[in-house]
Amino acid sequence: MWLLNTTTLKFGEFFDTQIPPYAILSHRWGENEVSYQEMRKGRAPEGPGLTKIRSCCKLASTEGYEWVWIDTCCINKKSSAELSEAVNSMFKWYGNARVCYAHLSDVRSGHPDFDVMFSSSSWFTRGWTLQELLAPYRIVFYDFEWTIIGDMDTLCHRISAITRIDADFLTKRKDCSRPFKDGGPSVAERMSWAARRVTSRSEDMAYCLLGLFDVNMPLLYGEGAEKAFLWLQKEIINQEHDESIFAWTADLTVSGLLATSPSFFAESGDIVPRISTHVDHPRFWMTNRGLALDITNRECSGNNRSWIVIDLACRYTGQKRHRTVIVALMKGYIRGNTWFRHYSSSLTEIDLGGYSPVSNKPSSVIYIPQISPVPLNSYDHRAYSASEKQPALSRSVNLGTKIAGHTSSSDFASPTAMNSGPSTTSYKAEHLNAREGGRTAANPISMCDLLLLNQLRKYMNRLARVETCMNSKKRRSRNKTQNCKV
C-alpha cells in the first residue's frame, strides 16, 4: 500500500509486515480532489483537496504519526490492478490503522443547529463511509475547520440512532464482519445498514460492502449496479448459509429470489437466522439453472402446479419476534421445476386469490433463476382470461389481490370476474394456514404467465429464425450440387 509522509508529503510503498503505524482519513469526496499522479509529481493544484490533505497530515504529525493514508491520493486509479487491490483491502486497511480521522465537511461546531447538522451530515449517507465507520478500532470526528467533535465513546448512541447500527458493532464489542453464528450480524441486518446510502458510481454500491461481508471479487466497472450486487450476493452465499439474504421487500410482481439493490433490505434490519438451522449441509446453493433451494422438511403450503408459500430459516427480533418470515413462489412453465418469487411486498402476510392450499409439495429441490424484476403496475392491465384465444399454458392462479396496499385483483381480472367479486386466500406467517377462497369466473391468466408467455414467444421466434436459416443453407447447397452436375 502507498502511504503519505506527514512531513514531506512524499509517498512510501509498504507490504504486509513492513507497514508502519499510520493514521487514516475518512471523508466525503468534494471538488478539486488531488489524484495520485498529481501528488506524485508535486503538481497538486491549490484548492480544498490539497488543503484537506495538509490539515490531515498536520494533525497526524502532531499526534506522532509519520505516515497517513488518504484514499483520494494514495490509490493509483489508472492501474486497474492497484485499484482492485485497494478496494478489496480497504476494510482491512481501515481496521489496521491506529486512528481514523472522520472529517465532516458540512458540520460546524458551536453552530446553533449543530445537532441537526451532525445528524444530517452527508458523511452518514455515503456507501464507502459505512466500512470507514465500522472497521477502525479508534475513530475521531472533526468538523469543517478540523475542530474535534468527539470520538466513538462519546458519540456512540447518537450515531447508532442515525445509522440504525447496534452500538455493540460501533464500539467493536462485536465484529460486524463475522457470520451470525459466530456472533456477527445477519446478512439482512448488514444489508439494511447500506440500504439508505448512495455512491457516485453505481457498481460501488456493491463494492463498498466487500469488507463488511469479508468477501473478495474482481471489479468490473461498466457492468451495472444490478449485476455487481448479484455477484456480491453469490460470493456471500458461497461462504455464509444465512437465508436472511432472501428476506427483502420491494414493489415487484415477478423476480428472482436475490435482491437487485441493497435498498430492498431497508426494512429487514430485525431479521436473523434461526440458530437451529445452522447445519453442515447448506439448504441453498448456486447452479447453472439459478439458485437451488432445498425445501425438504420445510413448512410449505400451496398448489404443486402453480405456487407455493414457504418459510425461510430465519425469524424477526424485537416486537415481531413471534412472526415467521415467508415468501411466495410462482411456478414457471418454460422449464420443469423452475420457480420465481411472486409479489415481494411483504414477508409476513401474502394475500393470494384462487386455489386452496394442498398438502403435497414440489420435489425436494426447486430452482429459482435470477431474472430482471418486473415492477408492480408495469403491464397493460387489460382483461386476459383463459376463455380468450391465448396459448394454453395452464389454468393458473389469480395472484392479483391486494398486497401491502397495492393493486387489487380487479385490475387483472376480466369484467366477468370483476362482477363476481372473487374471494381471496390469505397467508399469514403466524400460522401458515389459509382461508379457503373461490376461483374467479373467467380464470384469468396471471402476470407471471404473461411474463413466461413472452419468453416462450421469443424462444419460438428464435427457433423459427434458425429453421429459416437452415432451410436457406439447404437450398443453396442443393442448387450448388445441381450446378456441379450440370
Short mmCIF file of C-alpha atoms in Angstrom, two decimals:
data_model
loop_
_atom_site.label_atom_id
_atom_site.label_comp_id
_atom_site.label_asym_id
_atom_site.label_seq_id
_atom_site.Cartn_x
_atom_site.Cartn_y
_atom_site.Cartn_z
CA MET A 1 0.00 0.00 0.00
CA TRP A 2 1.06 3.59 -0.62
CA LEU A 3 1.42 5.81 2.47
CA LEU A 4 1.95 9.57 2.52
CA ASN A 5 4.66 11.01 4.73
CA THR A 6 3.10 13.59 7.06
CA THR A 7 6.17 15.85 6.93
CA THR A 8 7.49 15.68 3.37
CA LEU A 9 4.21 14.77 1.61
CA LYS A 10 6.15 12.09 -0.28
CA PHE A 11 4.94 8.54 -0.91
CA GLY A 12 6.34 5.34 0.53
CA GLU A 13 5.32 1.83 -0.57
CA PHE A 14 4.98 -0.90 2.05
CA PHE A 15 3.97 -4.57 2.03
CA ASP A 16 2.37 -6.72 4.72
CA THR A 17 4.60 -6.88 7.82
CA GLN A 18 6.64 -3.85 6.67
CA ILE A 19 3.70 -1.48 7.07
CA PRO A 20 4.49 1.10 9.81
CA PRO A 21 1.90 2.62 12.21
CA TYR A 22 -0.28 5.04 10.29
CA ALA A 23 -3.35 7.24 10.58
CA ILE A 24 -6.17 7.13 8.04
CA LEU A 25 -8.70 9.66 6.76
CA SER A 26 -12.42 9.15 6.23
CA HIS A 27 -14.20 11.94 4.37
CA ARG A 28 -16.75 12.85 1.75
CA TRP A 29 -15.16 13.49 -1.63
CA GLY A 30 -15.59 17.05 -2.88
CA GLU A 31 -14.34 19.29 -5.66
CA ASN A 32 -10.69 19.53 -6.77
CA GLU A 33 -9.54 16.36 -5.03
CA VAL A 34 -5.85 15.62 -5.56
CA SER A 35 -5.00 12.46 -7.50
CA TYR A 36 -2.11 10.05 -7.01
CA GLN A 37 -0.37 11.28 -10.18
CA GLU A 38 -0.62 14.94 -9.17
CA MET A 39 0.73 14.23 -5.69
CA ARG A 40 3.49 12.03 -7.08
CA LYS A 41 4.72 14.72 -9.47
CA GLY A 42 4.40 17.50 -6.91
CA ARG A 43 1.90 19.35 -9.09
CA ALA A 44 -1.11 19.24 -6.82
CA PRO A 45 -3.28 22.31 -7.53
CA GLU A 46 -4.15 24.61 -4.69
CA GLY A 47 -7.72 24.10 -3.51
CA PRO A 48 -9.93 22.35 -0.95
CA GLY A 49 -8.47 18.95 -1.83
CA LEU A 50 -4.87 19.88 -1.09
CA THR A 51 -5.88 21.87 2.00
CA LYS A 52 -7.61 18.79 3.36
CA ILE A 53 -4.51 16.65 2.81
CA ARG A 54 -2.26 19.18 4.54
CA SER A 55 -4.64 19.51 7.50
CA CYS A 56 -4.82 15.74 7.91
CA CYS A 57 -1.04 15.36 7.72
CA LYS A 58 -0.55 18.17 10.24
CA LEU A 59 -2.99 16.56 12.68
CA ALA A 60 -1.37 13.12 12.29
CA SER A 61 2.13 14.57 12.73
CA THR A 62 1.02 16.37 15.89
CA GLU A 63 -0.17 13.04 17.31
CA GLY A 64 3.15 11.37 16.46
CA TYR A 65 2.27 9.54 13.23
CA GLU A 66 4.83 9.64 10.44
CA TRP A 67 2.53 8.16 7.80
CA VAL A 68 -1.06 8.66 6.74
CA TRP A 69 -3.35 7.01 4.17
CA ILE A 70 -5.87 9.10 2.20
CA ASP A 71 -7.98 7.42 -0.46
CA THR A 72 -8.00 10.33 -2.90
CA CYS A 73 -4.23 10.42 -3.43
CA CYS A 74 -2.92 7.07 -2.13
CA ILE A 75 -4.57 4.91 -4.80
CA ASN A 76 -3.25 4.81 -8.36
CA LYS A 77 -6.64 4.66 -10.06
CA LYS A 78 -5.09 4.43 -13.52
CA SER A 79 -3.88 0.95 -12.62
CA SER A 80 -6.79 -1.49 -12.54
CA ALA A 81 -4.69 -3.95 -10.50
CA GLU A 82 -3.88 -1.38 -7.82
CA LEU A 83 -7.48 -0.15 -7.73
CA SER A 84 -8.82 -3.70 -7.32
CA GLU A 85 -6.30 -4.41 -4.56
CA ALA A 86 -7.23 -1.21 -2.73
CA VAL A 87 -11.00 -1.82 -2.89
CA ASN A 88 -10.67 -5.43 -1.75
CA SER A 89 -8.25 -4.47 1.06
CA MET A 90 -9.81 -1.21 2.21
CA PHE A 91 -11.77 -2.66 5.13
CA LYS A 92 -8.58 -4.28 6.40
CA TRP A 93 -6.57 -1.09 5.92
CA TYR A 94 -9.06 0.95 7.95
CA GLY A 95 -9.09 -1.76 10.61
CA ASN A 96 -5.29 -1.81 10.89
CA ALA A 97 -4.94 1.98 11.22
CA ARG A 98 -4.02 3.29 14.65
CA VAL A 99 -6.60 6.07 14.36
CA CYS A 100 -9.20 7.16 11.81
CA TYR A 101 -9.97 10.85 11.36
CA ALA A 102 -13.57 11.33 10.18
CA HIS A 103 -13.79 14.77 8.58
CA LEU A 104 -17.38 16.04 8.36
CA SER A 105 -17.04 18.98 6.00
CA ASP A 106 -20.69 20.06 6.33
CA VAL A 107 -20.71 20.28 10.16
CA ARG A 108 -19.63 23.28 12.23
CA SER A 109 -19.07 23.01 15.98
CA GLY A 110 -20.67 25.74 18.04
CA HIS A 111 -23.37 26.38 15.45
CA PRO A 112 -26.89 26.81 16.92
CA ASP A 113 -28.14 23.95 14.73
CA PHE A 114 -25.15 21.71 15.41
CA ASP A 115 -27.25 18.68 16.39
CA VAL A 116 -29.27 18.89 13.19
CA MET A 117 -26.15 19.46 11.08
CA PHE A 118 -24.42 16.45 12.61
CA SER A 119 -27.40 14.12 12.20
CA SER A 120 -27.98 15.19 8.59
CA SER A 121 -24.33 15.18 7.54
CA SER A 122 -23.76 13.67 4.10
CA TRP A 123 -20.99 11.57 5.65
CA PHE A 124 -23.71 9.28 7.05
CA THR A 125 -25.33 8.83 3.62
CA ARG A 126 -22.36 7.64 1.55
CA GLY A 127 -21.71 4.00 0.75
CA TRP A 128 -17.95 4.00 1.30
CA THR A 129 -18.15 5.67 4.72
CA LEU A 130 -20.10 2.69 6.11
CA GLN A 131 -17.00 0.49 6.28
CA GLU A 132 -14.95 3.51 7.37
CA LEU A 133 -17.31 3.84 10.33
CA LEU A 134 -17.25 0.15 11.29
CA ALA A 135 -13.71 -1.03 10.51
CA PRO A 136 -11.44 1.25 12.64
CA TYR A 137 -10.82 0.44 16.30
CA ARG A 138 -10.46 4.15 17.09
CA ILE A 139 -12.30 6.86 15.21
CA VAL A 140 -12.36 10.59 16.00
CA PHE A 141 -14.78 13.04 14.37
CA TYR A 142 -13.79 16.54 13.21
CA ASP A 143 -15.84 19.39 11.78
CA PHE A 144 -15.27 21.65 8.76
CA GLU A 145 -12.45 23.57 10.48
CA TRP A 146 -10.83 20.42 11.90
CA THR A 147 -12.17 21.11 15.38
CA ILE A 148 -12.73 17.92 17.31
CA ILE A 149 -16.37 16.88 17.78
CA GLY A 150 -15.83 13.70 19.75
CA ASP A 151 -14.88 10.04 19.46
CA MET A 152 -16.95 6.87 19.26
CA ASP A 153 -17.15 6.51 23.03
CA THR A 154 -18.90 9.88 23.41
CA LEU A 155 -20.97 9.79 20.19
CA CYS A 156 -21.86 6.09 20.06
CA HIS A 157 -25.57 6.30 20.93
CA ARG A 158 -26.18 9.33 18.71
CA ILE A 159 -24.51 7.63 15.73
CA SER A 160 -26.43 4.42 16.43
CA ALA A 161 -29.71 6.37 16.21
CA ILE A 162 -28.63 7.98 12.93
CA THR A 163 -27.34 4.84 11.21
CA ARG A 164 -29.59 2.17 12.84
CA ILE A 165 -26.46 0.17 13.67
CA ASP A 166 -26.28 -1.58 17.02
CA ALA A 167 -23.89 0.15 19.43
CA ASP A 168 -22.01 -3.11 20.04
CA PHE A 169 -20.84 -3.12 16.43
CA LEU A 170 -19.91 0.56 16.52
CA THR A 171 -17.74 0.11 19.61
CA LYS A 172 -16.20 -3.13 18.31
CA ARG A 173 -17.61 -5.20 21.16
CA LYS A 174 -18.92 -7.37 18.33
CA ASP A 175 -17.23 -7.99 14.98
CA CYS A 176 -19.54 -6.82 12.19
CA SER A 177 -17.75 -8.87 9.51
CA ARG A 178 -18.35 -12.23 11.22
CA PRO A 179 -21.28 -14.51 10.29
CA PHE A 180 -24.29 -14.54 12.58
CA LYS A 181 -23.44 -17.96 14.01
CA ASP A 182 -20.05 -16.56 15.15
CA GLY A 183 -21.58 -13.56 16.92
CA GLY A 184 -21.85 -11.18 13.98
CA PRO A 185 -24.93 -9.57 12.40
CA SER A 186 -27.17 -11.35 9.91
CA VAL A 187 -26.80 -10.74 6.18
CA ALA A 188 -30.11 -8.86 6.12
CA GLU A 189 -29.02 -6.63 9.00
CA ARG A 190 -25.76 -5.68 7.30
CA MET A 191 -27.58 -5.01 4.04
CA SER A 192 -30.05 -2.76 5.87
CA TRP A 193 -27.17 -0.57 7.07
CA ALA A 194 -26.36 0.22 3.42
CA ALA A 195 -29.97 0.43 2.21
CA ARG A 196 -30.23 4.22 2.52
CA ARG A 197 -26.71 5.03 1.34
CA VAL A 198 -25.57 6.07 -2.12
CA THR A 199 -22.38 6.10 -4.19
CA SER A 200 -21.27 8.18 -7.17
CA ARG A 201 -20.68 5.12 -9.36
CA SER A 202 -23.49 2.59 -9.39
CA GLU A 203 -21.24 -0.50 -9.09
CA ASP A 204 -19.62 0.91 -5.94
CA MET A 205 -22.84 0.22 -4.03
CA ALA A 206 -21.79 -3.44 -4.16
CA TYR A 207 -18.01 -2.96 -3.98
CA CYS A 208 -18.20 -0.85 -0.82
CA LEU A 209 -19.72 -3.85 1.02
CA LEU A 210 -16.95 -6.36 0.26
CA GLY A 211 -15.15 -5.91 3.58
CA LEU A 212 -18.39 -5.91 5.54
CA PHE A 213 -19.06 -9.48 4.36
CA ASP A 214 -15.39 -10.49 4.26
CA VAL A 215 -15.53 -11.47 0.57
CA ASN A 216 -13.34 -10.66 -2.41
CA MET A 217 -14.30 -10.21 -6.05
CA PRO A 218 -12.85 -8.55 -9.16
CA LEU A 219 -14.03 -5.07 -10.12
CA LEU A 220 -15.88 -4.68 -13.42
CA TYR A 221 -16.90 -1.06 -13.79
CA GLY A 222 -19.48 -0.77 -16.52
CA GLU A 223 -21.39 -3.97 -15.71
CA GLY A 224 -24.04 -2.00 -13.82
CA ALA A 225 -25.22 -1.89 -10.23
CA GLU A 226 -27.60 -4.85 -10.55
CA LYS A 227 -25.01 -7.30 -11.87
CA ALA A 228 -22.38 -6.16 -9.37
CA PHE A 229 -24.79 -6.62 -6.47
CA LEU A 230 -25.83 -10.07 -7.70
CA TRP A 231 -22.15 -11.11 -7.90
CA LEU A 232 -21.70 -9.89 -4.33
CA GLN A 233 -24.64 -11.99 -3.11
CA LYS A 234 -23.32 -15.07 -4.90
CA GLU A 235 -19.98 -14.66 -3.12
CA ILE A 236 -21.82 -14.29 0.20
CA ILE A 237 -23.84 -17.46 -0.49
CA ASN A 238 -20.61 -19.38 -1.13
CA GLN A 239 -19.44 -18.78 2.44
CA GLU A 240 -22.50 -17.99 4.60
CA HIS A 241 -25.58 -20.20 4.96
CA ASP A 242 -27.81 -17.35 6.06
CA GLU A 243 -31.28 -17.33 4.50
CA SER A 244 -31.93 -13.77 5.62
CA ILE A 245 -30.24 -12.86 2.33
CA PHE A 246 -33.63 -13.67 0.76
CA ALA A 247 -35.59 -11.60 3.31
CA TRP A 248 -36.14 -8.38 1.37
CA THR A 249 -39.19 -6.47 0.18
CA ALA A 250 -39.86 -4.41 -2.94
CA ASP A 251 -42.82 -3.42 -5.12
CA LEU A 252 -42.20 -6.13 -7.71
CA THR A 253 -44.57 -8.56 -9.43
CA VAL A 254 -42.08 -11.19 -10.57
CA SER A 255 -38.38 -11.54 -9.71
CA GLY A 256 -35.69 -13.95 -8.67
CA LEU A 257 -35.00 -14.75 -5.02
CA LEU A 258 -31.96 -12.46 -4.86
CA ALA A 259 -32.36 -8.70 -4.46
CA THR A 260 -31.01 -6.33 -7.10
CA SER A 261 -30.17 -3.47 -4.70
CA PRO A 262 -29.28 -3.02 -1.01
CA SER A 263 -32.25 -0.64 -0.78
CA PHE A 264 -34.57 -3.69 -0.82
CA PHE A 265 -33.31 -4.51 2.70
CA ALA A 266 -34.34 -1.16 4.21
CA GLU A 267 -36.94 -2.81 6.49
CA SER A 268 -35.04 -6.08 7.12
CA GLY A 269 -32.66 -4.97 9.86
CA ASP A 270 -34.51 -7.04 12.51
CA ILE A 271 -34.33 -10.38 10.66
CA VAL A 272 -31.83 -13.02 11.82
CA PRO A 273 -31.31 -16.74 11.10
CA ARG A 274 -32.84 -19.35 13.35
CA ILE A 275 -29.99 -20.84 15.37
CA SER A 276 -31.30 -24.39 14.92
CA THR A 277 -30.94 -24.11 11.15
CA HIS A 278 -27.13 -23.91 11.17
CA VAL A 279 -26.28 -27.32 9.73
CA ASP A 280 -23.27 -28.78 7.99
CA HIS A 281 -25.08 -29.08 4.66
CA PRO A 282 -26.47 -25.84 3.22
CA ARG A 283 -30.10 -25.68 2.13
CA PHE A 284 -29.40 -23.42 -0.85
CA TRP A 285 -26.62 -23.11 -3.42
CA MET A 286 -25.94 -21.60 -6.85
CA THR A 287 -26.21 -23.70 -10.02
CA ASN A 288 -26.26 -23.03 -13.76
CA ARG A 289 -30.06 -23.23 -13.54
CA GLY A 290 -30.19 -20.50 -10.93
CA LEU A 291 -30.49 -20.65 -7.17
CA ALA A 292 -31.23 -24.17 -5.89
CA LEU A 293 -33.38 -24.26 -2.75
CA ASP A 294 -33.89 -27.43 -0.73
CA ILE A 295 -37.41 -27.39 0.73
CA THR A 296 -37.20 -30.79 2.41
CA ASN A 297 -38.60 -30.73 5.99
CA ARG A 298 -39.65 -27.13 5.49
CA GLU A 299 -43.10 -25.72 6.14
CA CYS A 300 -44.71 -25.29 2.75
CA SER A 301 -48.22 -24.61 1.54
CA GLY A 302 -49.66 -24.17 -1.92
CA ASN A 303 -50.62 -25.80 -5.18
CA ASN A 304 -48.00 -28.04 -6.73
CA ARG A 305 -48.77 -26.81 -10.26
CA SER A 306 -48.96 -23.07 -9.61
CA TRP A 307 -47.45 -21.59 -6.45
CA ILE A 308 -46.10 -22.34 -3.00
CA VAL A 309 -45.61 -20.33 0.16
CA ILE A 310 -42.51 -21.37 2.11
CA ASP A 311 -40.96 -20.19 5.33
CA LEU A 312 -37.36 -19.04 5.35
CA ALA A 313 -34.97 -20.33 8.01
CA CYS A 314 -34.91 -17.01 9.81
CA ARG A 315 -37.01 -15.01 12.24
CA TYR A 316 -37.77 -11.49 13.42
CA THR A 317 -36.38 -9.95 16.59
CA GLY A 318 -37.93 -7.33 18.82
CA GLN A 319 -41.67 -6.70 18.57
CA LYS A 320 -42.09 -9.04 15.59
CA ARG A 321 -40.21 -11.92 17.21
CA HIS A 322 -43.25 -14.25 17.05
CA ARG A 323 -43.55 -13.93 13.28
CA THR A 324 -42.09 -16.27 10.69
CA VAL A 325 -40.52 -14.94 7.50
CA ILE A 326 -42.27 -16.27 4.37
CA VAL A 327 -42.03 -15.82 0.59
CA ALA A 328 -44.38 -16.80 -2.24
CA LEU A 329 -43.01 -18.61 -5.30
CA MET A 330 -44.77 -18.92 -8.66
CA LYS A 331 -44.24 -21.92 -10.93
CA GLY A 332 -42.63 -21.33 -14.30
CA TYR A 333 -43.90 -23.22 -17.34
CA ILE A 334 -40.96 -22.99 -19.71
CA ARG A 335 -38.68 -25.42 -17.86
CA GLY A 336 -39.61 -28.02 -15.31
CA ASN A 337 -39.31 -27.32 -11.59
CA THR A 338 -38.43 -23.66 -12.19
CA TRP A 339 -39.95 -21.05 -9.89
CA PHE A 340 -39.99 -17.28 -9.45
CA ARG A 341 -40.65 -15.05 -6.50
CA HIS A 342 -44.13 -13.59 -6.88
CA TYR A 343 -45.12 -10.35 -5.17
CA SER A 344 -42.34 -9.35 -2.81
CA SER A 345 -44.12 -6.52 -0.97
CA SER A 346 -44.38 -8.42 2.32
CA LEU A 347 -42.56 -11.10 4.30
CA THR A 348 -45.26 -11.73 6.93
CA GLU A 349 -48.59 -11.73 5.12
CA ILE A 350 -49.30 -12.61 1.49
CA ASP A 351 -52.81 -12.38 0.03
CA LEU A 352 -53.34 -14.66 -2.96
CA GLY A 353 -56.50 -15.37 -4.89
CA GLY A 354 -57.55 -18.68 -6.40
CA TYR A 355 -56.75 -22.19 -5.30
CA SER A 356 -56.99 -23.51 -1.79
CA PRO A 357 -53.70 -24.94 -0.48
CA VAL A 358 -52.97 -28.62 -0.82
CA SER A 359 -50.74 -30.83 1.29
CA ASN A 360 -48.41 -32.01 -1.46
CA LYS A 361 -45.24 -30.12 -2.34
CA PRO A 362 -42.89 -29.89 -5.34
CA SER A 363 -39.78 -32.04 -5.39
CA SER A 364 -37.32 -31.52 -2.55
CA VAL A 365 -35.09 -29.17 -4.59
CA ILE A 366 -36.50 -26.30 -6.65
CA TYR A 367 -34.64 -23.88 -8.93
CA ILE A 368 -35.16 -20.12 -8.96
CA PRO A 369 -33.37 -18.37 -11.86
CA GLN A 370 -32.43 -14.72 -11.49
CA ILE A 371 -34.49 -12.69 -13.95
CA SER A 372 -34.97 -8.98 -14.49
CA PRO A 373 -37.54 -7.91 -11.89
CA VAL A 374 -40.96 -6.77 -13.08
CA PRO A 375 -42.35 -3.78 -11.11
CA LEU A 376 -45.95 -3.62 -9.99
CA ASN A 377 -48.33 -2.00 -12.49
CA SER A 378 -45.78 -2.41 -15.32
CA TYR A 379 -48.20 -4.26 -17.59
CA ASP A 380 -51.16 -3.04 -19.58
CA HIS A 381 -54.00 -4.08 -17.29
CA ARG A 382 -56.39 -5.33 -19.95
CA ALA A 383 -58.60 -8.35 -19.45
CA TYR A 384 -56.68 -11.57 -20.05
CA SER A 385 -58.77 -14.66 -19.46
CA ALA A 386 -58.50 -18.34 -20.25
CA SER A 387 -61.62 -18.07 -22.44
CA GLU A 388 -59.78 -15.76 -24.86
CA LYS A 389 -57.57 -17.05 -27.64
CA GLN A 390 -54.39 -17.27 -25.62
CA PRO A 391 -51.88 -20.15 -25.85
CA ALA A 392 -52.87 -22.91 -23.44
CA LEU A 393 -50.18 -22.87 -20.76
CA SER A 394 -52.08 -23.99 -17.71
CA ARG A 395 -55.09 -22.93 -15.68
CA SER A 396 -53.31 -20.50 -13.41
CA VAL A 397 -53.97 -18.78 -10.14
CA ASN A 398 -55.22 -15.22 -9.99
CA LEU A 399 -52.46 -13.60 -7.96
CA GLY A 400 -53.60 -10.01 -8.36
CA THR A 401 -55.13 -9.49 -4.92
CA LYS A 402 -54.19 -6.61 -2.69
CA ILE A 403 -50.71 -6.85 -1.17
CA ALA A 404 -49.42 -4.16 1.19
CA GLY A 405 -51.73 -1.52 -0.20
CA HIS A 406 -51.10 -2.20 -3.89
CA THR A 407 -53.16 -3.28 -6.85
CA SER A 408 -56.26 -5.39 -6.20
CA SER A 409 -57.41 -8.45 -8.12
CA SER A 410 -59.96 -6.47 -10.12
CA ASP A 411 -57.13 -4.77 -12.00
CA PHE A 412 -56.09 -8.07 -13.58
CA ALA A 413 -59.37 -10.00 -13.81
CA SER A 414 -61.82 -9.98 -16.68
CA PRO A 415 -65.07 -7.99 -16.45
CA THR A 416 -66.92 -11.18 -15.54
CA ALA A 417 -64.54 -11.82 -12.69
CA MET A 418 -64.83 -8.23 -11.54
CA ASN A 419 -68.59 -8.51 -11.27
CA SER A 420 -68.42 -11.80 -9.44
CA GLY A 421 -66.31 -10.30 -6.64
CA PRO A 422 -63.81 -13.16 -6.12
CA SER A 423 -62.74 -14.09 -2.64
CA THR A 424 -59.07 -14.44 -1.75
CA THR A 425 -56.80 -16.85 0.03
CA SER A 426 -54.80 -15.17 2.80
CA TYR A 427 -51.46 -16.49 4.06
CA LYS A 428 -50.10 -15.23 7.34
CA ALA A 429 -46.70 -16.08 8.71
CA GLU A 430 -48.05 -16.65 12.22
CA HIS A 431 -49.72 -19.94 11.26
CA LEU A 432 -49.17 -20.58 7.51
CA ASN A 433 -52.77 -21.75 7.30
CA ALA A 434 -55.06 -20.47 4.56
CA ARG A 435 -58.68 -19.48 4.48
CA GLU A 436 -60.36 -21.23 1.59
CA GLY A 437 -61.21 -18.92 -1.29
CA GLY A 438 -63.11 -19.15 -4.56
CA ARG A 439 -61.87 -19.03 -8.11
CA THR A 440 -62.71 -16.22 -10.47
CA ALA A 441 -65.35 -16.87 -13.10
CA ALA A 442 -63.04 -16.43 -16.05
CA ASN A 443 -59.86 -17.98 -14.56
CA PRO A 444 -57.62 -15.04 -15.60
CA ILE A 445 -54.07 -15.66 -16.70
CA SER A 446 -51.67 -14.39 -14.04
CA MET A 447 -48.99 -11.77 -14.58
CA CYS A 448 -46.30 -14.43 -14.14
CA ASP A 449 -47.86 -16.42 -17.01
CA LEU A 450 -47.76 -13.31 -19.18
CA LEU A 451 -44.06 -12.88 -18.47
CA LEU A 452 -43.32 -16.53 -19.21
CA LEU A 453 -45.53 -16.41 -22.30
CA ASN A 454 -43.47 -13.51 -23.60
CA GLN A 455 -40.28 -15.52 -23.02
CA LEU A 456 -41.83 -18.51 -24.82
CA ARG A 457 -42.76 -16.34 -27.80
CA LYS A 458 -39.20 -15.02 -28.04
CA TYR A 459 -37.90 -18.59 -27.87
CA MET A 460 -40.26 -19.76 -30.63
CA ASN A 461 -39.31 -16.78 -32.82
CA ARG A 462 -35.66 -17.66 -32.35
CA LEU A 463 -36.34 -21.26 -33.37
CA ALA A 464 -38.21 -20.04 -36.45
CA ARG A 465 -35.26 -17.86 -37.46
CA VAL A 466 -32.87 -20.78 -37.02
CA GLU A 467 -35.11 -23.06 -39.10
CA THR A 468 -35.35 -20.44 -41.85
CA CYS A 469 -31.58 -20.09 -41.88
CA MET A 470 -31.09 -23.86 -42.08
CA ASN A 471 -33.58 -24.18 -44.93
CA SER A 472 -31.81 -21.38 -46.78
CA LYS A 473 -28.49 -23.16 -46.38
CA LYS A 474 -30.01 -26.42 -47.63
CA ARG A 475 -31.41 -24.69 -50.72
CA ARG A 476 -28.06 -23.10 -51.51
CA SER A 477 -26.31 -26.44 -51.05
CA ARG A 478 -28.88 -28.19 -53.30
CA ASN A 479 -28.53 -25.55 -56.03
CA LYS A 480 -24.74 -25.78 -55.83
CA THR A 481 -24.90 -29.57 -56.22
CA GLN A 482 -27.21 -29.30 -59.23
CA ASN A 483 -24.94 -26.75 -60.88
CA CYS A 484 -21.97 -29.05 -60.42
CA LYS A 485 -23.84 -31.94 -62.07
CA VAL A 486 -24.74 -29.73 -65.00
#
